[in-house]
Short mmCIF file of N, CA and C in Angstrom, two decimals:
data_model
loop_
_atom_site.label_atom_id
_atom_site.label_comp_id
_atom_site.label_asym_id
_atom_site.label_seq_id
_atom_site.Cartn_x
_atom_site.Cartn_y
_atom_site.Cartn_z
N MET A 1 32.83 102.33 3.20
CA MET A 1 31.60 102.14 2.46
C MET A 1 30.69 103.51 2.74
N GLU A 2 30.05 104.04 1.85
CA GLU A 2 29.39 105.25 2.01
C GLU A 2 28.25 105.13 2.99
N GLU A 3 27.90 106.22 3.39
CA GLU A 3 26.66 106.27 4.46
C GLU A 3 25.46 105.80 3.75
N TRP A 4 25.18 106.15 2.63
CA TRP A 4 23.81 105.67 1.82
C TRP A 4 23.75 104.25 1.90
N THR A 5 24.95 103.71 1.44
CA THR A 5 25.12 102.18 1.13
C THR A 5 24.75 101.62 2.74
N LEU A 6 25.59 101.92 3.60
CA LEU A 6 25.30 101.34 5.01
C LEU A 6 23.68 101.56 5.47
N ARG A 7 22.98 102.46 5.18
CA ARG A 7 21.69 102.61 5.41
C ARG A 7 20.86 101.63 4.64
N GLN A 8 21.14 101.45 3.35
CA GLN A 8 20.61 100.58 2.51
C GLN A 8 20.75 99.16 3.06
N GLN A 9 21.92 98.86 3.44
CA GLN A 9 22.29 97.60 4.05
C GLN A 9 21.41 97.42 5.29
N ALA A 10 21.35 98.31 6.17
CA ALA A 10 20.65 97.97 7.39
C ALA A 10 19.34 97.98 7.10
N LEU A 11 18.57 98.74 6.15
CA LEU A 11 17.48 98.44 6.01
C LEU A 11 17.10 97.20 5.22
N LEU A 12 17.79 96.67 4.40
CA LEU A 12 17.68 95.31 3.98
C LEU A 12 17.64 94.21 4.89
N GLU A 13 18.75 94.37 5.88
CA GLU A 13 18.66 93.25 7.13
C GLU A 13 17.59 93.44 7.75
N LEU A 14 17.01 94.67 8.00
CA LEU A 14 15.80 94.86 8.86
C LEU A 14 14.50 94.00 8.18
N LEU A 15 14.46 94.54 7.08
CA LEU A 15 13.35 93.82 6.04
C LEU A 15 13.43 92.19 6.12
N GLU A 16 14.67 91.72 6.05
CA GLU A 16 14.87 90.15 5.93
C GLU A 16 14.54 89.69 7.47
N SER A 17 14.50 90.45 8.56
CA SER A 17 14.30 89.87 9.54
C SER A 17 12.93 90.21 10.31
N LYS A 18 12.15 90.94 9.88
CA LYS A 18 10.91 91.12 10.45
C LYS A 18 10.05 91.72 9.43
N ILE A 19 8.53 91.85 9.68
CA ILE A 19 7.59 92.79 9.07
C ILE A 19 7.95 94.12 9.58
N VAL A 20 7.90 95.15 8.64
CA VAL A 20 8.18 96.37 9.01
C VAL A 20 6.90 97.33 8.80
N VAL A 21 6.60 98.17 9.86
CA VAL A 21 5.42 98.84 9.76
C VAL A 21 5.83 100.36 9.08
N LEU A 22 5.02 100.70 8.11
CA LEU A 22 5.08 101.96 7.37
C LEU A 22 4.19 103.14 7.86
N ASP A 23 4.19 104.20 7.72
CA ASP A 23 3.30 105.18 7.93
C ASP A 23 2.27 105.22 7.11
N GLY A 24 1.21 106.00 7.26
CA GLY A 24 0.16 105.97 6.29
C GLY A 24 -0.13 107.20 5.46
N ALA A 25 -1.28 107.57 5.34
CA ALA A 25 -1.66 108.46 4.11
C ALA A 25 -1.54 110.01 4.54
N MET A 26 -0.30 110.47 4.12
CA MET A 26 0.03 112.08 4.84
C MET A 26 -1.20 112.97 4.23
N GLY A 27 -1.62 112.72 3.03
CA GLY A 27 -2.68 113.60 2.66
C GLY A 27 -4.08 113.52 3.26
N THR A 28 -4.34 112.25 3.75
CA THR A 28 -5.50 112.01 4.56
C THR A 28 -5.44 112.66 5.74
N MET A 29 -4.29 112.70 6.40
CA MET A 29 -4.05 113.24 7.80
C MET A 29 -4.12 114.62 7.62
N ILE A 30 -3.55 115.12 6.62
CA ILE A 30 -3.54 116.73 6.48
C ILE A 30 -5.04 117.30 6.20
N GLN A 31 -5.81 116.52 5.40
CA GLN A 31 -7.09 116.70 5.15
C GLN A 31 -8.07 117.04 6.34
N GLN A 32 -7.87 116.03 7.29
CA GLN A 32 -8.46 115.81 8.58
C GLN A 32 -8.01 117.08 9.53
N LEU A 33 -7.24 117.81 9.18
CA LEU A 33 -6.86 119.07 10.05
C LEU A 33 -7.60 120.25 9.95
N GLY A 34 -8.38 120.22 8.57
CA GLY A 34 -9.14 121.55 8.45
C GLY A 34 -8.37 122.70 8.22
N LEU A 35 -7.10 122.53 7.67
CA LEU A 35 -6.24 123.68 7.34
C LEU A 35 -6.64 124.87 6.48
N THR A 36 -6.34 126.15 6.99
CA THR A 36 -6.83 127.08 6.06
C THR A 36 -5.85 127.60 4.90
N SER A 37 -6.32 128.44 4.02
CA SER A 37 -5.34 128.86 2.97
C SER A 37 -4.04 129.52 3.58
N ASP A 38 -4.51 130.13 4.69
CA ASP A 38 -3.20 130.81 5.57
C ASP A 38 -2.16 129.94 5.78
N ASP A 39 -2.62 128.72 6.13
CA ASP A 39 -1.50 127.41 6.45
C ASP A 39 -0.69 127.20 5.31
N PHE A 40 -1.43 127.04 4.28
CA PHE A 40 -0.45 126.91 2.97
C PHE A 40 0.25 127.78 2.50
N GLY A 41 0.10 129.14 2.87
CA GLY A 41 0.81 130.29 2.40
C GLY A 41 0.03 131.09 1.48
N GLY A 42 -1.27 131.01 1.39
CA GLY A 42 -2.10 132.05 0.65
C GLY A 42 -3.00 131.13 -0.25
N ARG A 43 -4.03 131.61 -0.41
CA ARG A 43 -5.19 131.02 -1.33
C ARG A 43 -4.60 130.17 -2.61
N GLU A 44 -3.66 130.86 -3.40
CA GLU A 44 -3.08 130.10 -4.57
C GLU A 44 -2.31 129.00 -4.24
N LEU A 45 -1.86 128.78 -2.97
CA LEU A 45 -1.29 127.61 -2.71
C LEU A 45 -2.04 126.68 -1.81
N GLU A 46 -3.32 126.96 -1.50
CA GLU A 46 -4.18 125.93 -0.70
C GLU A 46 -4.31 124.59 -1.52
N GLY A 47 -3.96 123.58 -0.78
CA GLY A 47 -3.93 122.31 -1.43
C GLY A 47 -2.72 121.70 -1.81
N CYS A 48 -1.60 122.52 -1.41
CA CYS A 48 -0.31 122.12 -2.02
C CYS A 48 0.22 121.52 -0.52
N ASN A 49 0.11 120.38 -0.39
CA ASN A 49 0.42 119.66 1.06
C ASN A 49 2.03 119.88 1.15
N GLU A 50 2.93 119.86 -0.06
CA GLU A 50 4.19 119.82 0.19
C GLU A 50 4.66 121.03 0.53
N HIS A 51 4.15 122.12 0.49
CA HIS A 51 4.44 123.46 1.00
C HIS A 51 4.34 123.65 2.33
N LEU A 52 3.46 123.05 2.92
CA LEU A 52 3.46 122.86 4.55
C LEU A 52 4.64 122.61 5.18
N VAL A 53 5.68 121.88 4.49
CA VAL A 53 7.12 121.80 5.22
C VAL A 53 7.72 123.14 5.28
N LEU A 54 7.34 124.26 4.56
CA LEU A 54 7.96 125.51 4.91
C LEU A 54 6.86 126.38 5.84
N THR A 55 5.69 126.08 5.56
CA THR A 55 4.65 127.14 5.99
C THR A 55 4.22 126.59 7.31
N ARG A 56 4.02 125.40 7.69
CA ARG A 56 3.77 124.63 8.73
C ARG A 56 4.32 123.19 9.17
N SER A 57 5.70 123.43 9.26
CA SER A 57 6.58 122.27 9.59
C SER A 57 5.92 121.64 10.83
N ASP A 58 5.47 122.26 11.76
CA ASP A 58 4.91 121.75 12.98
C ASP A 58 3.79 120.81 12.74
N VAL A 59 2.91 120.93 11.72
CA VAL A 59 1.88 120.20 11.35
C VAL A 59 2.32 118.73 10.75
N ILE A 60 3.38 119.16 9.88
CA ILE A 60 3.97 117.82 9.40
C ILE A 60 4.61 117.09 10.34
N LEU A 61 5.50 117.53 11.36
CA LEU A 61 6.09 116.85 12.38
C LEU A 61 5.36 116.22 13.21
N ASN A 62 4.05 116.76 13.53
CA ASN A 62 2.92 116.09 14.38
C ASN A 62 2.40 114.92 13.58
N ILE A 63 2.29 115.12 12.53
CA ILE A 63 1.59 113.78 11.84
C ILE A 63 2.62 112.62 11.62
N HIS A 64 4.04 113.08 11.61
CA HIS A 64 5.03 112.02 11.69
C HIS A 64 5.01 111.44 13.05
N ARG A 65 4.99 112.29 14.13
CA ARG A 65 5.04 111.87 15.40
C ARG A 65 3.89 110.91 15.67
N ALA A 66 2.45 111.17 15.35
CA ALA A 66 1.52 110.62 15.36
C ALA A 66 1.63 108.96 14.74
N TYR A 67 2.28 108.94 13.66
CA TYR A 67 2.52 107.72 12.95
C TYR A 67 3.46 106.79 13.96
N LEU A 68 4.48 107.65 14.27
CA LEU A 68 5.58 106.64 15.17
C LEU A 68 4.80 106.34 16.50
N ALA A 69 4.14 107.11 17.08
CA ALA A 69 3.11 106.46 18.13
C ALA A 69 2.38 105.60 17.98
N ALA A 70 1.70 105.35 16.65
CA ALA A 70 0.88 104.34 16.48
C ALA A 70 1.61 102.95 15.83
N GLY A 71 2.94 103.14 16.11
CA GLY A 71 3.78 101.93 15.71
C GLY A 71 4.51 101.83 14.43
N ALA A 72 4.45 103.03 13.59
CA ALA A 72 5.16 103.06 12.53
C ALA A 72 6.74 102.84 12.75
N GLU A 73 7.44 102.21 11.98
CA GLU A 73 9.02 102.18 11.94
C GLU A 73 9.72 102.87 11.07
N LEU A 74 9.00 103.03 9.92
CA LEU A 74 9.65 103.79 8.52
C LEU A 74 8.57 105.12 8.31
N ILE A 75 9.02 106.21 8.30
CA ILE A 75 8.50 107.46 7.91
C ILE A 75 8.76 107.89 6.62
N GLU A 76 7.80 108.30 5.82
CA GLU A 76 8.03 108.98 4.42
C GLU A 76 8.07 110.36 4.56
N THR A 77 8.49 111.14 3.76
CA THR A 77 8.57 112.49 3.69
C THR A 77 7.24 112.98 3.17
N ASP A 78 6.88 114.14 3.26
CA ASP A 78 5.68 114.92 2.68
C ASP A 78 6.29 115.33 1.19
N THR A 79 6.58 114.60 0.41
CA THR A 79 7.10 114.65 -0.87
C THR A 79 6.29 114.29 -2.08
N PHE A 80 5.10 113.88 -1.87
CA PHE A 80 4.30 112.98 -2.81
C PHE A 80 4.21 113.85 -4.19
N GLY A 81 3.93 115.18 -4.13
CA GLY A 81 3.80 116.02 -5.23
C GLY A 81 4.88 117.11 -5.49
N ALA A 82 6.05 116.69 -4.95
CA ALA A 82 7.07 117.70 -4.74
C ALA A 82 7.99 117.61 -6.16
N THR A 83 7.41 117.63 -7.13
CA THR A 83 8.06 117.27 -8.52
C THR A 83 7.89 118.62 -9.16
N ARG A 84 8.74 119.05 -10.00
CA ARG A 84 8.51 120.26 -10.90
C ARG A 84 7.28 120.39 -11.68
N ILE A 85 6.77 119.35 -12.17
CA ILE A 85 5.47 119.31 -12.87
C ILE A 85 4.21 119.69 -11.91
N VAL A 86 4.21 118.80 -10.74
CA VAL A 86 3.15 119.20 -9.75
C VAL A 86 3.36 120.71 -9.26
N LEU A 87 4.53 121.15 -8.75
CA LEU A 87 4.61 122.18 -8.04
C LEU A 87 4.40 123.38 -9.11
N SER A 88 4.62 123.34 -10.32
CA SER A 88 4.31 124.42 -11.37
C SER A 88 2.76 124.69 -11.37
N GLU A 89 2.04 123.75 -10.95
CA GLU A 89 0.57 124.20 -10.74
C GLU A 89 0.14 125.24 -9.91
N TYR A 90 1.18 125.44 -8.90
CA TYR A 90 1.11 126.43 -7.90
C TYR A 90 2.11 127.66 -8.14
N GLY A 91 2.73 127.45 -8.98
CA GLY A 91 3.75 128.49 -9.25
C GLY A 91 5.16 128.42 -8.41
N LEU A 92 5.29 127.17 -7.95
CA LEU A 92 6.47 126.66 -7.04
C LEU A 92 7.65 125.85 -7.60
N GLU A 93 7.54 125.87 -8.94
CA GLU A 93 8.45 124.84 -9.79
C GLU A 93 9.99 125.21 -9.20
N HIS A 94 10.12 126.55 -8.94
CA HIS A 94 11.60 126.91 -8.37
C HIS A 94 12.00 126.40 -7.20
N LYS A 95 10.76 126.15 -6.47
CA LYS A 95 11.21 125.36 -5.12
C LYS A 95 11.32 123.94 -4.78
N VAL A 96 11.50 123.21 -6.03
CA VAL A 96 11.45 121.85 -5.91
C VAL A 96 12.49 121.41 -4.86
N HIS A 97 13.74 121.87 -4.94
CA HIS A 97 14.88 121.33 -4.40
C HIS A 97 14.61 121.85 -2.98
N GLU A 98 14.40 122.95 -2.51
CA GLU A 98 14.15 123.55 -1.17
C GLU A 98 13.13 122.73 -0.57
N LEU A 99 12.00 122.42 -1.18
CA LEU A 99 10.79 121.86 -0.42
C LEU A 99 11.33 120.38 -0.11
N ASN A 100 12.01 119.66 -1.03
CA ASN A 100 12.58 118.33 -0.78
C ASN A 100 13.39 118.15 0.10
N VAL A 101 14.35 119.10 0.23
CA VAL A 101 15.35 119.01 1.38
C VAL A 101 14.72 119.28 2.57
N ALA A 102 13.77 120.43 2.68
CA ALA A 102 12.92 120.51 4.08
C ALA A 102 12.10 119.43 4.51
N ALA A 103 11.57 118.67 3.57
CA ALA A 103 10.71 117.58 3.98
C ALA A 103 11.57 116.44 4.47
N ALA A 104 12.67 116.34 3.85
CA ALA A 104 13.70 115.20 4.32
C ALA A 104 14.22 115.52 5.74
N ARG A 105 14.51 116.61 6.02
CA ARG A 105 15.06 117.16 7.35
C ARG A 105 13.80 117.14 8.25
#
């Protein structure tokens, strides 16, 4: 059985056995930090939360850690807008794959 299939099966078994707590709103957590345009990689990238996985991975990691400390059992990636269409608004459409891989790591 492939690794992905094993993970899917493990998740299904977990969901059948109990209520699972997921993380919260990544964007809200990022906004509360008062990050500057420098954190995003420049003025033209300000507000592109997905780019933070490259410029401030420590910030994203700390948000994930906070959710785990609060009891979350499943963590989502910082990829809500990591699509070619959304990233093109910042001139980052060529980084779709790179950003999604970095966020998953």
